[in-house]
Short mmCIF file of C-alpha atoms in Angstrom, two decimals:
data_model
loop_
_atom_site.label_atom_id
_atom_site.label_comp_id
_atom_site.label_asym_id
_atom_site.label_seq_id
_atom_site.Cartn_x
_atom_site.Cartn_y
_atom_site.Cartn_z
CA GLY A 250 -7.41 -0.76 -16.17
CA ALA A 251 -9.81 -2.66 -13.97
CA GLY A 252 -7.48 -5.54 -13.28
CA VAL A 253 -3.99 -6.85 -13.92
CA SER A 254 -3.59 -7.65 -17.59
CA GLN A 255 -1.06 -10.16 -18.93
CA SER A 256 -0.14 -11.05 -22.48
CA PRO A 257 0.08 -13.32 -24.27
CA ARG A 258 -2.27 -15.77 -22.54
CA TYR A 259 -0.47 -18.69 -24.12
CA LYS A 260 3.02 -18.95 -25.54
CA VAL A 261 4.62 -21.93 -27.21
CA ALA A 262 8.33 -21.76 -27.98
CA LYS A 263 11.04 -24.14 -29.05
CA ARG A 264 13.85 -24.90 -26.67
CA GLY A 265 16.56 -22.30 -27.04
CA GLN A 266 14.30 -19.46 -28.14
CA ASP A 267 13.90 -16.23 -26.19
CA VAL A 268 10.47 -15.20 -24.92
CA ALA A 269 9.02 -11.99 -23.47
CA LEU A 270 5.97 -11.86 -21.23
CA ARG A 271 4.11 -8.64 -20.52
CA CYS A 272 2.27 -7.42 -17.42
CA ASP A 273 0.10 -4.31 -17.18
CA PRO A 274 -0.68 -3.71 -13.49
CA ILE A 275 -3.73 -2.04 -11.99
CA SER A 276 -3.47 1.68 -12.65
CA GLY A 277 -1.64 3.48 -9.87
CA HIS A 278 -0.27 0.37 -8.21
CA VAL A 279 3.29 0.92 -7.08
CA SER A 280 4.30 -2.67 -6.29
CA LEU A 281 4.55 -5.34 -8.98
CA PHE A 282 5.42 -9.00 -8.54
CA TRP A 283 6.20 -11.94 -10.82
CA TYR A 284 5.52 -15.54 -9.76
CA GLN A 285 6.05 -18.88 -11.47
CA GLN A 286 3.45 -21.62 -11.00
CA ALA A 287 4.26 -25.18 -12.00
CA LEU A 288 1.45 -27.69 -12.52
CA GLY A 289 -0.09 -28.75 -9.22
CA GLN A 290 2.02 -26.34 -7.19
CA GLY A 291 1.48 -22.98 -5.54
CA PRO A 292 2.97 -19.86 -7.12
CA GLU A 293 6.65 -19.25 -6.39
CA PHE A 294 8.10 -15.76 -6.11
CA LEU A 295 10.44 -14.58 -8.85
CA THR A 296 10.95 -10.84 -8.49
CA TYR A 297 9.48 -7.61 -7.10
CA PHE A 298 9.41 -3.98 -8.25
CA GLN A 299 8.54 -0.84 -6.40
CA ASN A 300 7.89 1.68 -9.16
CA GLU A 301 10.80 1.16 -11.58
CA ALA A 302 13.21 -0.17 -8.95
CA GLN A 303 13.73 -3.91 -8.81
CA LEU A 304 14.06 -4.41 -5.06
CA ASP A 305 14.13 -8.20 -4.86
CA LYS A 306 15.14 -10.66 -7.56
CA SER A 307 16.07 -13.49 -5.24
CA GLY A 308 13.56 -15.88 -6.83
CA LEU A 309 14.85 -15.70 -10.40
CA PRO A 310 16.05 -19.27 -11.08
CA SER A 311 18.97 -18.40 -13.34
CA ASP A 312 20.64 -15.57 -15.20
CA ARG A 313 18.50 -16.50 -18.20
CA PHE A 314 15.61 -14.75 -16.45
CA PHE A 315 15.44 -10.97 -16.60
CA ALA A 316 12.68 -8.55 -15.63
CA GLU A 317 12.26 -4.83 -16.12
CA ARG A 318 9.77 -2.06 -15.42
CA PRO A 319 11.44 0.98 -16.97
CA GLU A 320 8.70 3.56 -16.45
CA GLY A 321 7.24 2.16 -13.27
CA SER A 322 4.11 0.80 -14.94
CA VAL A 323 4.22 -2.04 -17.50
CA SER A 324 6.68 -4.82 -16.76
CA THR A 325 8.29 -7.42 -19.00
CA LEU A 326 9.70 -10.78 -17.93
CA LYS A 327 12.21 -12.10 -20.44
CA ILE A 328 13.54 -15.64 -20.55
CA GLN A 329 16.55 -16.28 -22.75
CA ARG A 330 17.54 -19.63 -24.25
CA THR A 331 14.43 -21.31 -22.90
CA GLN A 332 14.59 -24.81 -21.44
CA GLN A 333 11.83 -27.36 -20.98
CA GLU A 334 11.85 -26.79 -17.23
CA ASP A 335 10.77 -23.20 -17.87
CA SER A 336 7.32 -24.51 -18.88
CA ALA A 337 4.88 -23.09 -16.31
CA VAL A 338 2.27 -20.41 -15.77
CA TYR A 339 3.82 -17.02 -15.11
CA LEU A 340 1.65 -14.84 -12.89
CA CYS A 341 1.94 -11.12 -12.37
CA ALA A 342 0.45 -9.33 -9.35
CA SER A 343 0.25 -5.74 -8.20
CA SER A 344 -0.59 -3.94 -4.99
CA PRO A 345 -1.18 -0.26 -4.18
CA ARG A 346 1.97 0.79 -2.36
CA TYR A 347 4.75 -0.53 -0.25
CA GLY A 348 3.93 -0.78 3.44
CA SER A 349 0.19 -0.48 2.92
CA ASN A 350 -0.31 -4.16 3.78
CA GLN A 351 -2.82 -4.41 0.96
CA PRO A 352 -3.44 -7.72 -0.80
CA GLN A 353 -1.81 -8.49 -4.11
CA HIS A 354 -4.16 -8.82 -7.08
CA PHE A 355 -3.22 -11.28 -9.77
CA GLY A 356 -3.54 -11.40 -13.53
CA ASP A 357 -4.72 -14.48 -15.44
CA GLY A 358 -1.14 -15.47 -16.19
CA THR A 359 0.79 -16.54 -19.27
CA ARG A 360 0.98 -20.28 -19.85
CA LEU A 361 4.41 -20.97 -21.34
CA SER A 362 5.12 -24.28 -23.04
CA ILE A 363 8.63 -25.10 -24.21
CA LEU A 364 8.86 -27.86 -26.82
CA GLU B 433 13.29 -20.10 5.14
CA ASP B 434 9.60 -19.21 5.13
CA LYS B 435 7.29 -22.18 4.66
CA VAL B 436 3.55 -22.85 4.23
CA VAL B 437 1.93 -26.28 4.47
CA GLN B 438 -1.69 -26.84 3.48
CA SER B 439 -3.87 -29.82 4.24
CA PRO B 440 -5.54 -31.74 2.89
CA LEU B 441 -4.08 -31.47 -0.60
CA SER B 442 -7.32 -32.73 -2.08
CA LEU B 443 -10.90 -32.97 -0.85
CA VAL B 444 -14.11 -34.24 -2.45
CA VAL B 445 -17.46 -33.39 -0.85
CA HIS B 446 -21.15 -33.23 -1.72
CA GLU B 447 -23.13 -30.05 -2.13
CA GLY B 448 -24.31 -28.77 1.22
CA ASP B 449 -21.37 -30.14 3.19
CA THR B 450 -19.18 -27.94 5.37
CA VAL B 451 -15.42 -28.04 4.80
CA THR B 452 -12.40 -26.84 6.76
CA LEU B 453 -9.11 -26.20 5.01
CA ASN B 454 -5.92 -25.96 7.02
CA CYS B 455 -2.79 -23.84 6.65
CA SER B 456 0.26 -23.96 8.90
CA TYR B 457 3.24 -21.70 8.44
CA GLU B 458 6.73 -20.74 9.51
CA VAL B 459 7.76 -17.19 8.70
CA THR B 460 10.26 -14.65 9.92
CA ASN B 461 8.69 -11.38 11.02
CA PHE B 462 5.09 -12.24 10.19
CA ARG B 463 3.07 -9.49 8.56
CA SER B 464 -0.03 -11.18 7.16
CA LEU B 465 -1.63 -14.42 5.94
CA LEU B 466 -3.78 -14.45 2.84
CA TRP B 467 -6.25 -16.88 1.29
CA TYR B 468 -6.88 -16.99 -2.45
CA LYS B 469 -9.26 -19.02 -4.62
CA GLN B 470 -7.90 -20.24 -7.95
CA GLU B 471 -10.10 -21.67 -10.64
CA LYS B 472 -8.69 -21.89 -14.15
CA LYS B 473 -7.21 -18.42 -14.16
CA ALA B 474 -6.00 -15.78 -11.72
CA PRO B 475 -5.92 -16.43 -7.98
CA THR B 476 -8.70 -14.24 -6.59
CA PHE B 477 -8.31 -12.67 -3.17
CA LEU B 478 -10.51 -13.95 -0.34
CA PHE B 479 -9.11 -12.82 3.02
CA MET B 480 -6.13 -11.13 4.61
CA LEU B 481 -5.50 -11.92 8.27
CA THR B 482 -3.10 -10.05 10.50
CA SER B 483 -4.44 -10.50 14.04
CA SER B 484 -5.06 -13.67 16.04
CA GLY B 485 -8.56 -14.73 16.96
CA ILE B 486 -10.48 -12.30 14.79
CA GLU B 487 -12.74 -14.12 12.34
CA LYS B 488 -13.13 -12.69 8.88
CA LYS B 489 -16.36 -13.58 7.10
CA SER B 490 -17.70 -13.22 3.59
CA GLY B 491 -20.98 -14.99 2.88
CA ARG B 492 -20.47 -18.70 3.40
CA LEU B 493 -16.70 -18.36 3.78
CA SER B 494 -14.87 -17.50 6.97
CA SER B 495 -11.29 -17.62 8.18
CA ILE B 496 -9.37 -17.22 11.38
CA LEU B 497 -5.71 -16.96 12.35
CA ASP B 498 -3.84 -18.36 15.36
CA LYS B 499 -0.46 -16.63 15.60
CA LYS B 500 0.59 -18.58 18.65
CA GLU B 501 0.10 -21.98 17.02
CA LEU B 502 1.04 -20.63 13.56
CA PHE B 503 -1.98 -21.77 11.60
CA SER B 504 -5.11 -20.58 9.89
CA ILE B 505 -8.31 -22.28 8.77
CA LEU B 506 -10.71 -21.48 5.97
CA ASN B 507 -14.28 -22.67 6.47
CA ILE B 508 -16.87 -23.01 3.76
CA THR B 509 -20.41 -23.83 4.83
CA ALA B 510 -23.23 -25.17 2.64
CA THR B 511 -20.82 -25.84 -0.21
CA GLN B 512 -21.92 -25.37 -3.82
CA THR B 513 -20.47 -26.73 -7.06
CA GLY B 514 -19.16 -23.23 -7.78
CA ASP B 515 -16.87 -23.55 -4.76
CA SER B 516 -14.83 -26.16 -6.64
CA ALA B 517 -11.36 -24.67 -6.99
CA VAL B 518 -7.84 -24.72 -5.58
CA TYR B 519 -7.59 -22.72 -2.36
CA LEU B 520 -4.18 -21.18 -1.80
CA CYS B 521 -2.76 -19.98 1.50
CA ALA B 522 0.15 -17.51 1.50
CA VAL B 523 2.18 -15.62 4.08
CA ASN B 524 4.03 -12.35 3.90
CA GLY B 525 7.03 -11.83 6.15
CA LYS B 526 9.19 -8.78 6.39
CA ASP B 527 12.85 -9.47 5.73
CA ALA B 528 15.72 -8.07 7.79
CA GLN B 529 15.88 -4.98 5.61
CA GLY B 530 12.16 -4.41 6.06
CA GLY B 531 11.56 -4.68 2.36
CA SER B 532 9.90 -6.99 -0.13
CA GLU B 533 6.31 -7.93 0.18
CA LYS B 534 6.72 -11.26 -1.56
CA LEU B 535 4.22 -13.98 -0.75
CA VAL B 536 5.21 -17.53 0.11
CA PHE B 537 2.46 -19.94 -0.99
CA GLY B 538 1.47 -23.43 0.01
CA LYS B 539 0.71 -26.07 -2.60
CA GLY B 540 -3.00 -25.46 -2.28
CA THR B 541 -6.02 -27.60 -1.44
CA LYS B 542 -8.01 -28.82 -4.42
CA LEU B 543 -11.68 -28.83 -3.44
CA THR B 544 -14.22 -30.67 -5.57
CA VAL B 545 -17.90 -30.21 -4.73
CA ASN B 546 -20.14 -32.79 -6.37
CA PRO B 547 -23.86 -32.18 -6.95
#
């Protein structure tokens, strides 16, 4: 596709529910990133994939957060047993290939609200 | 730990004014510094800077990097109401294993341009 596509745009869940957020990167992009952006803050890194390999998950805040990219294209970020502090915008970004020093291009994000 | 500090956090100007946004950073094994513009949705890429002293320019926007003093500035001349947005600065540093292209962001500068 022309840009990074994320769905849903908005998600409201009750505390304790599981949620799944989807990211469809720019076609052919090898690197895929997830960031979490709280209100009034800059995005914070969660995890990074190169093709299907998850090379860095140092930013995942707890073991309730899980990400996958099984075929090296679409990625899903799953949050189990959601808490109110999980409320944020979740941004996905992609870039052409590792080591190319190309900028990351972002999707519009999923705004997650936990009630 | 990599760190980015932006100033000011908020700025209100009138159309036609010139503004300078500041970004200072601490990063291990610097690779690049990036500027993004964020309105209501996705951060959109503006500039990537890797070398000191070389100005990058796009229309009324320009940016320059000082790797000795560890800062960058983003200039916007003849501001327009459409320039109103949050401007994000981010750095990419290579870790000891040479991997991960994660970005570390500042909190952003919220620019409001009044007519």
